[in-house]
Short mmCIF file of C-alpha atoms in Angstrom, two decimals:
data_model
loop_
_atom_site.label_atom_id
_atom_site.label_comp_id
_atom_site.label_asym_id
_atom_site.label_seq_id
_atom_site.Cartn_x
_atom_site.Cartn_y
_atom_site.Cartn_z
CA GLN A 1345 -88.59 1.58 -9.86
CA ARG A 1346 -86.26 4.15 -11.59
CA SER A 1347 -83.39 2.59 -12.94
CA LYS A 1348 -79.98 3.52 -11.51
CA ARG A 1349 -77.54 5.46 -13.43
CA THR A 1350 -73.91 5.00 -12.82
CA LYS A 1351 -71.25 7.64 -13.62
CA LYS A 1352 -67.99 6.81 -15.30
CA THR A 1353 -65.08 8.85 -14.00
CA VAL A 1354 -62.10 9.20 -16.60
CA THR A 1355 -58.93 8.85 -14.79
CA SER A 1356 -55.69 9.68 -16.19
CA ARG A 1357 -54.94 6.17 -16.13
CA SER A 1358 -57.80 5.19 -18.43
CA LEU A 1359 -56.67 8.05 -20.78
CA VAL A 1360 -53.28 6.44 -21.09
CA THR A 1361 -54.86 3.36 -21.66
CA TYR A 1362 -57.14 4.63 -24.26
CA ASN A 1363 -54.18 6.73 -25.94
CA ASN A 1364 -52.23 3.56 -26.06
CA ASP A 1365 -54.74 1.62 -27.73
CA ILE A 1366 -55.28 4.32 -30.40
CA ASP A 1367 -51.45 4.21 -31.01
CA THR A 1368 -51.34 0.66 -31.23
CA GLY A 1369 -54.53 0.69 -34.03
CA LYS A 1370 -52.56 3.54 -35.91
CA ARG A 1371 -49.37 1.29 -35.67
CA LYS A 1372 -51.09 -1.88 -36.98
CA LYS A 1373 -52.91 0.13 -39.77
CA ARG A 1374 -49.71 1.74 -40.83
CA SER A 1375 -48.03 -1.90 -40.76
CA ALA A 1376 -50.88 -3.25 -42.84
CA ALA A 1377 -50.44 -0.53 -45.46
CA SER A 1378 -46.70 -0.96 -45.56
CA ARG A 1379 -47.20 -4.68 -46.31
CA ALA A 1380 -49.90 -3.80 -49.04
CA LEU A 1381 -47.52 -1.27 -50.86
CA VAL A 1382 -44.57 -3.74 -50.74
CA ASN A 1383 -46.82 -6.66 -51.92
CA LEU A 1384 -48.20 -4.57 -54.79
CA HIS A 1385 -44.63 -3.45 -55.62
CA ASN A 1386 -43.20 -6.75 -55.61
CA ASN A 1387 -45.94 -8.23 -57.54
CA GLU A 1388 -45.30 -5.73 -60.36
CA VAL A 1389 -41.39 -6.48 -60.35
CA GLY A 1390 -42.34 -10.15 -60.65
CA ARG A 1391 -44.66 -9.56 -63.72
CA LYS A 1392 -41.88 -7.33 -65.46
CA LEU A 1393 -39.36 -10.00 -65.10
CA VAL A 1394 -41.88 -12.59 -66.59
CA GLU A 1395 -42.42 -10.39 -69.32
CA GLY A 1396 -38.78 -9.37 -69.89
CA ASN A 1397 -37.54 -12.72 -70.11
CA MET A 1398 -40.49 -14.35 -72.57
CA LYS A 1399 -39.03 -16.03 -75.66
CA VAL A 1400 -40.03 -16.81 -79.14
CA ASP A 1401 -40.71 -20.36 -79.92
CA CYS A 1402 -41.30 -21.55 -83.58
CA LYS A 1403 -42.73 -24.90 -85.04
CA CYS A 1404 -42.14 -25.86 -88.76
CA HIS A 1405 -44.93 -27.29 -90.77
CA GLY A 1406 -44.38 -29.02 -94.25
CA VAL A 1407 -43.42 -32.22 -95.84
CA SER A 1408 -40.48 -34.09 -94.29
CA GLY A 1409 -39.49 -30.95 -92.14
CA SER A 1410 -39.36 -28.53 -95.03
CA CYS A 1411 -40.82 -25.93 -93.07
CA GLU A 1412 -42.82 -24.40 -95.73
CA LEU A 1413 -44.83 -22.99 -92.86
CA LYS A 1414 -43.68 -21.83 -89.69
CA THR A 1415 -46.01 -20.74 -86.56
CA CYS A 1416 -44.26 -18.84 -83.79
CA TRP A 1417 -45.56 -17.62 -80.32
CA LYS A 1418 -44.24 -16.11 -77.45
CA ALA A 1419 -43.67 -18.44 -74.57
CA MET A 1420 -42.99 -17.88 -70.60
CA PRO A 1421 -39.56 -18.74 -69.29
CA THR A 1422 -39.61 -21.86 -66.95
CA PHE A 1423 -40.34 -21.44 -63.30
CA ARG A 1424 -36.63 -22.47 -62.52
CA GLU A 1425 -35.40 -19.48 -64.79
CA ILE A 1426 -37.63 -17.02 -62.93
CA GLY A 1427 -36.79 -18.65 -59.54
CA GLU A 1428 -32.99 -17.84 -60.38
CA LEU A 1429 -33.50 -14.29 -61.31
CA LEU A 1430 -36.02 -13.52 -58.44
CA LYS A 1431 -33.06 -15.06 -56.07
CA ASP A 1432 -30.78 -12.63 -57.58
CA LYS A 1433 -33.21 -9.75 -56.93
CA PHE A 1434 -34.05 -11.03 -53.33
CA ASP A 1435 -30.36 -10.90 -52.45
CA GLY A 1436 -30.18 -7.26 -53.41
CA ALA A 1437 -33.59 -6.23 -51.91
CA THR A 1438 -33.97 -2.69 -50.45
CA GLU A 1439 -35.60 -2.42 -46.79
CA VAL A 1440 -37.97 0.47 -46.98
CA ARG A 1441 -40.52 2.40 -44.78
CA LEU A 1442 -43.76 4.22 -45.06
CA LYS A 1443 -43.89 7.74 -45.86
CA GLU A 1444 -46.92 10.22 -46.30
CA LEU A 1445 -46.23 13.03 -48.73
CA ASN A 1446 -49.29 15.38 -49.68
CA GLY A 1447 -51.54 12.85 -48.24
CA ARG A 1448 -50.19 9.87 -50.51
CA LEU A 1449 -48.53 7.03 -49.03
CA GLU A 1450 -45.27 5.62 -50.59
CA LEU A 1451 -42.20 3.54 -49.81
CA GLU A 1452 -38.80 5.17 -49.19
CA PRO A 1453 -35.32 3.47 -48.16
CA ASN A 1454 -35.05 2.88 -44.36
CA LYS A 1455 -31.59 4.22 -44.72
CA GLN A 1456 -31.20 7.58 -45.98
CA TYR A 1457 -27.86 6.66 -47.90
CA PHE A 1458 -29.49 3.83 -49.83
CA LYS A 1459 -31.38 4.83 -53.26
CA LYS A 1460 -34.69 4.81 -53.87
CA PRO A 1461 -35.74 1.35 -55.20
CA SER A 1462 -36.58 1.06 -58.93
CA GLU A 1463 -39.24 -0.67 -60.70
CA GLU A 1464 -37.15 -3.73 -60.94
CA ASP A 1465 -35.95 -3.85 -57.59
CA LEU A 1466 -37.60 -5.95 -54.61
CA VAL A 1467 -38.35 -4.16 -51.35
CA TYR A 1468 -39.19 -5.45 -47.77
CA VAL A 1469 -40.41 -3.91 -44.76
CA GLU A 1470 -39.03 -6.49 -42.20
CA GLY A 1471 -35.87 -8.31 -41.88
CA SER A 1472 -35.92 -12.34 -42.20
CA PRO A 1473 -35.97 -14.29 -38.87
CA GLU A 1474 -32.77 -15.51 -37.34
CA TYR A 1475 -33.26 -19.38 -37.98
CA CYS A 1476 -29.71 -20.12 -36.71
CA GLU A 1477 -30.85 -19.89 -33.02
CA TYR A 1478 -34.11 -21.05 -31.14
CA ASP A 1479 -36.92 -18.51 -31.32
CA ILE A 1480 -40.20 -19.45 -30.16
CA ASN A 1481 -41.72 -16.32 -31.72
CA SER A 1482 -40.65 -17.22 -35.25
CA GLY A 1483 -41.25 -21.03 -34.75
CA SER A 1484 -37.45 -21.44 -35.32
CA LEU A 1485 -35.77 -24.51 -33.49
CA GLY A 1486 -32.21 -23.49 -34.36
CA THR A 1487 -29.41 -25.58 -35.77
CA HIS A 1488 -27.54 -26.61 -32.91
CA GLY A 1489 -27.16 -30.29 -32.99
CA ARG A 1490 -28.13 -30.78 -36.67
CA LYS A 1491 -26.86 -33.35 -38.62
CA CYS A 1492 -24.97 -31.74 -41.66
CA ASP A 1493 -22.68 -32.77 -44.81
CA LYS A 1494 -19.28 -31.26 -44.59
CA ASN A 1495 -19.06 -31.78 -48.27
CA SER A 1496 -21.90 -30.11 -49.66
CA ARG A 1497 -22.45 -26.56 -50.62
CA GLY A 1498 -26.23 -26.72 -50.40
CA LEU A 1499 -28.57 -26.02 -47.62
CA ASP A 1500 -27.43 -29.17 -45.80
CA GLY A 1501 -23.87 -28.19 -46.02
CA CYS A 1502 -22.06 -27.80 -42.26
CA ASP A 1503 -20.96 -23.96 -43.29
CA LEU A 1504 -24.17 -22.72 -44.23
CA LEU A 1505 -26.21 -25.02 -41.67
CA CYS A 1506 -24.50 -24.46 -38.75
CA CYS A 1507 -23.98 -20.69 -39.20
CA ASN A 1508 -20.41 -20.33 -38.91
CA ARG A 1509 -20.41 -21.87 -35.56
CA GLY A 1510 -18.37 -24.97 -36.49
CA TYR A 1511 -19.37 -28.72 -36.16
CA THR A 1512 -18.40 -31.73 -34.45
CA SER A 1513 -17.48 -35.21 -35.91
CA ARG A 1514 -17.92 -38.65 -34.50
CA ARG A 1515 -17.43 -42.00 -36.00
CA GLU A 1516 -20.53 -44.61 -35.61
CA ARG A 1517 -20.97 -47.99 -36.88
CA VAL A 1518 -24.23 -48.55 -38.29
CA ARG A 1519 -26.16 -51.43 -39.49
CA GLU A 1520 -28.08 -51.38 -43.25
CA ARG A 1521 -29.39 -53.46 -45.81
CA CYS A 1522 -27.18 -54.53 -48.89
CA SER A 1523 -26.78 -56.86 -51.54
CA CYS A 1524 -30.28 -56.89 -52.31
CA LYS A 1525 -31.86 -59.47 -54.74
CA PHE A 1526 -35.37 -59.87 -56.38
CA HIS A 1527 -36.32 -63.71 -56.13
CA TRP A 1528 -39.33 -65.10 -58.59
CA CYS A 1529 -41.97 -64.58 -57.27
CA CYS A 1530 -42.10 -62.14 -55.37
CA PHE A 1531 -39.90 -60.98 -52.57
CA VAL A 1532 -36.55 -59.14 -52.18
CA GLN A 1533 -34.01 -60.80 -50.09
CA CYS A 1534 -31.11 -58.44 -48.62
CA ARG A 1535 -28.08 -59.15 -46.44
CA THR A 1536 -27.29 -56.89 -43.33
CA CYS A 1537 -23.94 -55.08 -43.58
CA ILE A 1538 -22.15 -53.42 -41.17
CA ARG A 1539 -20.00 -50.09 -41.80
CA ASP A 1540 -18.24 -46.90 -40.49
CA VAL A 1541 -19.48 -43.67 -40.77
CA VAL A 1542 -18.45 -40.15 -39.71
CA ILE A 1543 -21.35 -38.01 -38.31
CA HIS A 1544 -21.20 -34.47 -38.55
CA THR A 1545 -23.17 -32.20 -36.32
CA CYS A 1546 -23.33 -28.35 -35.61
CA LYS A 1547 -22.21 -26.96 -32.59
#
């Protein structure tokens, strides 16, 4: 029995779909290339930051600390020191995009009036997600209704956590353990205290 061959007809609609798939693939490749270049650039910034902030530590050897012999070595800065330096660079990071020049891919500022980032500047290709509002795509639950501390200047402070939307305050009566004592042996006995607290929640 002879096999039946089916003819495939190419319609304008299928061509559009095919072209869209190609464009999508190109965009994905371009996005991956952008991220790769950004990662390489930022990794080098981090390495130079560590190298530029190394310090010399020394230790003395000798009788009664006479320091007849001294051993010195280069020591890396602490993680906290590097973190603070990177945070400063993060706040001034430059948004970039991918540009092809003479067959070579490189990063350029996304806005023409920005200067080209140096080897000491952090760069990025996408802005940070907006965590103030609910966003299923980024996994953000938003900060509406979150408890905050109006006296804190940290991440739990009402000004920062509520994203300048303001907050509401209410008074609550809470029960908590207090005046706890350890008895030999071996248990802890506490009283139950009642106190009024003010709860602040983001609008």
